[in-house]
CSV table of C-alpha atoms in Angstrom, one decimal:
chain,number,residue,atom,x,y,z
A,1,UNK,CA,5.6,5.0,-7.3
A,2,UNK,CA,6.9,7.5,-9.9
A,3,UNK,CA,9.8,4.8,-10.5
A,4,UNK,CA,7.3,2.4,-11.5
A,5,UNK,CA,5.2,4.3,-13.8
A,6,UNK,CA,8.2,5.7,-16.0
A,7,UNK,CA,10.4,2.0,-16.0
A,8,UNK,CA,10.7,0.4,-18.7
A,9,UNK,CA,9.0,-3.3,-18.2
A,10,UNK,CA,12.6,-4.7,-17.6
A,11,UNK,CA,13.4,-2.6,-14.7
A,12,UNK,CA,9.7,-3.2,-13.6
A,13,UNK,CA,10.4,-7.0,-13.8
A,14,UNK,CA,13.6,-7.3,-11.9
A,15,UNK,CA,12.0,-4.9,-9.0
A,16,UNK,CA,9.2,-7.3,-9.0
A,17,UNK,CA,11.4,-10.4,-9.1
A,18,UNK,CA,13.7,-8.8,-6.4
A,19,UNK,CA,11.4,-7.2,-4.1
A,20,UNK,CA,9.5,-11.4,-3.9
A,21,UNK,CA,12.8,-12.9,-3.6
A,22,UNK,CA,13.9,-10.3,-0.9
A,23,UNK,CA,10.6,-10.9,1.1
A,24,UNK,CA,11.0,-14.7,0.9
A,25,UNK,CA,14.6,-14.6,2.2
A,26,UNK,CA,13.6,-12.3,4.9
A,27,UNK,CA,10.9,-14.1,6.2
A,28,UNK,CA,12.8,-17.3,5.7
A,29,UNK,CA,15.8,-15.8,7.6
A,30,UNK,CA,13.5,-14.4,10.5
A,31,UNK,CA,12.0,-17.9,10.9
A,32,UNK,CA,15.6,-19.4,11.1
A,33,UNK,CA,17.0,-17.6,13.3
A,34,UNK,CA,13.9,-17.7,15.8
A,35,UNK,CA,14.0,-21.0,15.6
A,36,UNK,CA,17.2,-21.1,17.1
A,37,UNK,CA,17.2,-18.6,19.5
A,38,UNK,CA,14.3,-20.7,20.7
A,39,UNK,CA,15.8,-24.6,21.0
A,40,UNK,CA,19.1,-22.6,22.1
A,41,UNK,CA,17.3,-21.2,25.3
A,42,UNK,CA,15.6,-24.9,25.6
A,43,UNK,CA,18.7,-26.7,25.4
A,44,UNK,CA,19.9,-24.7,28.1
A,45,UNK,CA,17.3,-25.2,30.5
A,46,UNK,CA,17.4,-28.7,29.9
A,47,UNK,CA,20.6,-28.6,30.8
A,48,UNK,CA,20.6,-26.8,33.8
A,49,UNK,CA,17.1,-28.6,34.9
A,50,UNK,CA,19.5,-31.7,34.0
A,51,UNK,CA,22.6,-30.9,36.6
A,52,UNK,CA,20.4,-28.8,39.2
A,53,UNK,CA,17.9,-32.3,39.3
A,54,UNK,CA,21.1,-34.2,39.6
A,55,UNK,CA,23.0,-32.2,42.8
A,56,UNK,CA,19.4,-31.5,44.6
A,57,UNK,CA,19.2,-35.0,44.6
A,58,UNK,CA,22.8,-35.3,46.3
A,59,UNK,CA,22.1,-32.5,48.3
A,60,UNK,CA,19.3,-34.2,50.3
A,61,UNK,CA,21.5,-35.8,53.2
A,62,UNK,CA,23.6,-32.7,53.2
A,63,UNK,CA,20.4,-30.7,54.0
A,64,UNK,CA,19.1,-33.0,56.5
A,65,UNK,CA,22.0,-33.5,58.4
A,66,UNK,CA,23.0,-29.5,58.2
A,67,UNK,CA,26.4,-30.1,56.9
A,68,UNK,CA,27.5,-26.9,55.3
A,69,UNK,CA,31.2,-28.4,53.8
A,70,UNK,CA,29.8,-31.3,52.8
A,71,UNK,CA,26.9,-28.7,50.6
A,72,UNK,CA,29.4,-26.7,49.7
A,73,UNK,CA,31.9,-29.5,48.7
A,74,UNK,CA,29.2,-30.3,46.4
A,75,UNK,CA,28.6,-27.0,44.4
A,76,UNK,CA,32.0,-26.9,44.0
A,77,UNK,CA,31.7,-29.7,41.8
A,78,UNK,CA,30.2,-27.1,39.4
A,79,UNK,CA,33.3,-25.6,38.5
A,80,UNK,CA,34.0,-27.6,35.7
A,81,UNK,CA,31.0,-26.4,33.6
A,82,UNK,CA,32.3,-22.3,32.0
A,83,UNK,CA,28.7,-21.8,31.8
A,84,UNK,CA,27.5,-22.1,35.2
A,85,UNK,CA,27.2,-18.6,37.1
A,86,UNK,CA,26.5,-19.3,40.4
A,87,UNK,CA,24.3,-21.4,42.3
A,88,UNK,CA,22.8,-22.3,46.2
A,89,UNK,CA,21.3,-24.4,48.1
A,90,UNK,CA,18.2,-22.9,50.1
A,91,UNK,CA,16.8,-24.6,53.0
A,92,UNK,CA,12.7,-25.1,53.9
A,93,UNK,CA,12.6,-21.4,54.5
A,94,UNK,CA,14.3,-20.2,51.8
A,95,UNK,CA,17.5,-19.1,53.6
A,96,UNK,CA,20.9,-19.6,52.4
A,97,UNK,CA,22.7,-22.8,53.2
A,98,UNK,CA,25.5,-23.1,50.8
A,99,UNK,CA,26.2,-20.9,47.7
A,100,UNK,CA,28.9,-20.9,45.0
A,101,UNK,CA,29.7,-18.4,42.9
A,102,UNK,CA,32.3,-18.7,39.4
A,103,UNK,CA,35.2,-16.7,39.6
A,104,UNK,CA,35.2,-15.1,36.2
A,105,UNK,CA,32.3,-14.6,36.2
A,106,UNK,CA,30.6,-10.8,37.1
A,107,UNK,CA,27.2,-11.6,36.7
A,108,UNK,CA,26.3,-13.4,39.3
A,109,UNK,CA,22.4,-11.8,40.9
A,110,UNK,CA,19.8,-14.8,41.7
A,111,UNK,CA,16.6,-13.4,41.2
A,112,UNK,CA,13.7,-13.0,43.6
A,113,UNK,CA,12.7,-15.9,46.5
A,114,UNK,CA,10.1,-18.0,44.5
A,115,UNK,CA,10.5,-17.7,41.4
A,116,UNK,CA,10.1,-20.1,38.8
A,117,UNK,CA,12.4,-20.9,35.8
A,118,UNK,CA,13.3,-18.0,34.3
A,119,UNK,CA,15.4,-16.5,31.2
A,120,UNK,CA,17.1,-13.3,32.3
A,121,UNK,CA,18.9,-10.8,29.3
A,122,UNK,CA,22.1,-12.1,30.2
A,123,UNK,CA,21.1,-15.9,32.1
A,124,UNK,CA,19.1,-18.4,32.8
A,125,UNK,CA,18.0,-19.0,36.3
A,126,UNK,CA,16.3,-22.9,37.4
A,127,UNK,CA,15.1,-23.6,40.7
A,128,UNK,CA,14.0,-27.5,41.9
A,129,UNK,CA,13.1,-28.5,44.9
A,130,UNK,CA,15.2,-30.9,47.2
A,131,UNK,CA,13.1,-33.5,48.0
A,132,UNK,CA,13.3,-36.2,51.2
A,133,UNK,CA,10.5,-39.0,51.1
A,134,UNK,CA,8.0,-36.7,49.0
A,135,UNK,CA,8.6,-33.5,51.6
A,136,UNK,CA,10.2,-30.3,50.5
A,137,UNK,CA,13.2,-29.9,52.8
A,138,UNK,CA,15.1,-27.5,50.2
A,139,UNK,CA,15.9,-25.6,47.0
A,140,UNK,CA,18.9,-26.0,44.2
A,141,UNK,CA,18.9,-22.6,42.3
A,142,UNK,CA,21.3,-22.1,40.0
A,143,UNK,CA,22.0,-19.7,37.0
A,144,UNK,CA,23.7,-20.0,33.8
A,145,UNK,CA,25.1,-17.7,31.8
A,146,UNK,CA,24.1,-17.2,27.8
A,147,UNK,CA,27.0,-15.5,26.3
A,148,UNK,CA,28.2,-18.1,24.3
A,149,UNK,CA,24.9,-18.9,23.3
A,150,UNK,CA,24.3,-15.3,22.6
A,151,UNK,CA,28.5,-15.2,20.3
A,152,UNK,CA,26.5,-18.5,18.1
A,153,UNK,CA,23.1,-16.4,17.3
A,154,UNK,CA,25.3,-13.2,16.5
A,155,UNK,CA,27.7,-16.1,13.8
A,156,UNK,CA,24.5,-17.5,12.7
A,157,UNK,CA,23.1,-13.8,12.4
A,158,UNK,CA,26.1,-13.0,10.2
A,159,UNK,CA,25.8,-15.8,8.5
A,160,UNK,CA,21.7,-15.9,7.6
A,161,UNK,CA,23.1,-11.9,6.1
A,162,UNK,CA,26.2,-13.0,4.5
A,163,UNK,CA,23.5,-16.2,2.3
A,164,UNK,CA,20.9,-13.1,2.4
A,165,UNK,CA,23.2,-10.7,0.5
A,166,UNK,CA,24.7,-13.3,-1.9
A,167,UNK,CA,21.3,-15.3,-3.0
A,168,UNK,CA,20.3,-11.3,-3.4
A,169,UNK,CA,22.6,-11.0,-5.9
A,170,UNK,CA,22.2,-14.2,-7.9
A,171,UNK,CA,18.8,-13.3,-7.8
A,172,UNK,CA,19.6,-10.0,-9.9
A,173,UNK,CA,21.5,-12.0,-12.4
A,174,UNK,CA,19.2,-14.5,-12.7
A,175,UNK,CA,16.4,-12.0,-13.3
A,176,UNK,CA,18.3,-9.8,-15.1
A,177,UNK,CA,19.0,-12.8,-17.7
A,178,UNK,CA,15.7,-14.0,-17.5
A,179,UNK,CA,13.7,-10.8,-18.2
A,180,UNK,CA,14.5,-10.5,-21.5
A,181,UNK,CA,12.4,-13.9,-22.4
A,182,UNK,CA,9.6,-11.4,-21.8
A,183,UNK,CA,11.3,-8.1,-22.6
A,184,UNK,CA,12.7,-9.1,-25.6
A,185,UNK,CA,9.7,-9.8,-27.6
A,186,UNK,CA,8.0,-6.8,-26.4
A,187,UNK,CA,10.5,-4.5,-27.4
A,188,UNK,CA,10.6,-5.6,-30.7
């Protein structure tokens, strides 16, 4: 506080402009790039609610008639989507009929029997039942992976501090012009 009793009303004026614009920027930035973390995570789900809807759905005869290649033949179909980790089909009791797994992919760790939707630190994990005539005779997990989600928030993170530090300092020139309106005649 000893900087603001013994400044001259200039400085005081540009520390009160810049300290308002710096708040505003901050909080406008913070907003911004929760925003998108959140849709990002949403988009995702959709997604992967979308595709694991789509292959439960063909998985039902596969399920019912206990053919493994044919359950298989269908997860394999995954392999054209980079952002897919793994994924299984789980019969009535929850054990394992059919599982895929990326190759280049490391992560690759389902989480517990039961759980919902859920976002992991590094995936997403969706489970929907596999329906036949209204009766549960299955699960579709599957679990996607967020790093290039994560490689846009860390650009747009850059980014939000690249406008932060440049409307920072067109802020100072702007209030460093504009002070002396007030300065000026007070000076004199």
């Amino acid at each position: 506080m000893n900087f603001f009793q013994n400044a001259s009303i200039k400085h005081k004026l540009e520390a009160i402009i810049l300290t308002t614009a710096a708040t505003v920027l901050l909080v406008s930035v913070s907003l911004y790039i929760f925003i998108e973390v959140r849709s990002a995570k949403s988009n995702v789900i959709v997604q992967l609610e979308g595709i694991a809807n789509l292959l439960s759905a063909n998985s039902t005869a596969v399920l019912s008639f206990r053919d493994r290649e044919a359950a298989v033949g269908i997860l394999s179909t995954l392999s054209i989507r980079k952002d897919i980790i793994s994924a299984r089909i789980l019969d009535v009791d929850g054990g394992i009929f059919a599982s895929y797994y990326a190759p280049d992919k490391k992560l690759s760790a389902f989480p517990e029997k039961g759980a919902e939707d859920k976002i992991l630190p590094l995936s997403i994990f969706v489970s929907v039942p596999i329906l036949l005539d209204e009766n549960r005779i299955g699960t579709f997990e599957v679990v996607g992976d967020l790093s290039a989600i994560r490689q846009s928030l860390y650009q747009k993170i850059w980014i939000a501090l690249g406008i932060f530090i440049l409307s920072m300092i067109l802020a100072f020139i702007i209030s460093n012009r504009l002070q002396s309106v007030i300065s000026g005649p007070v000076k004199n």
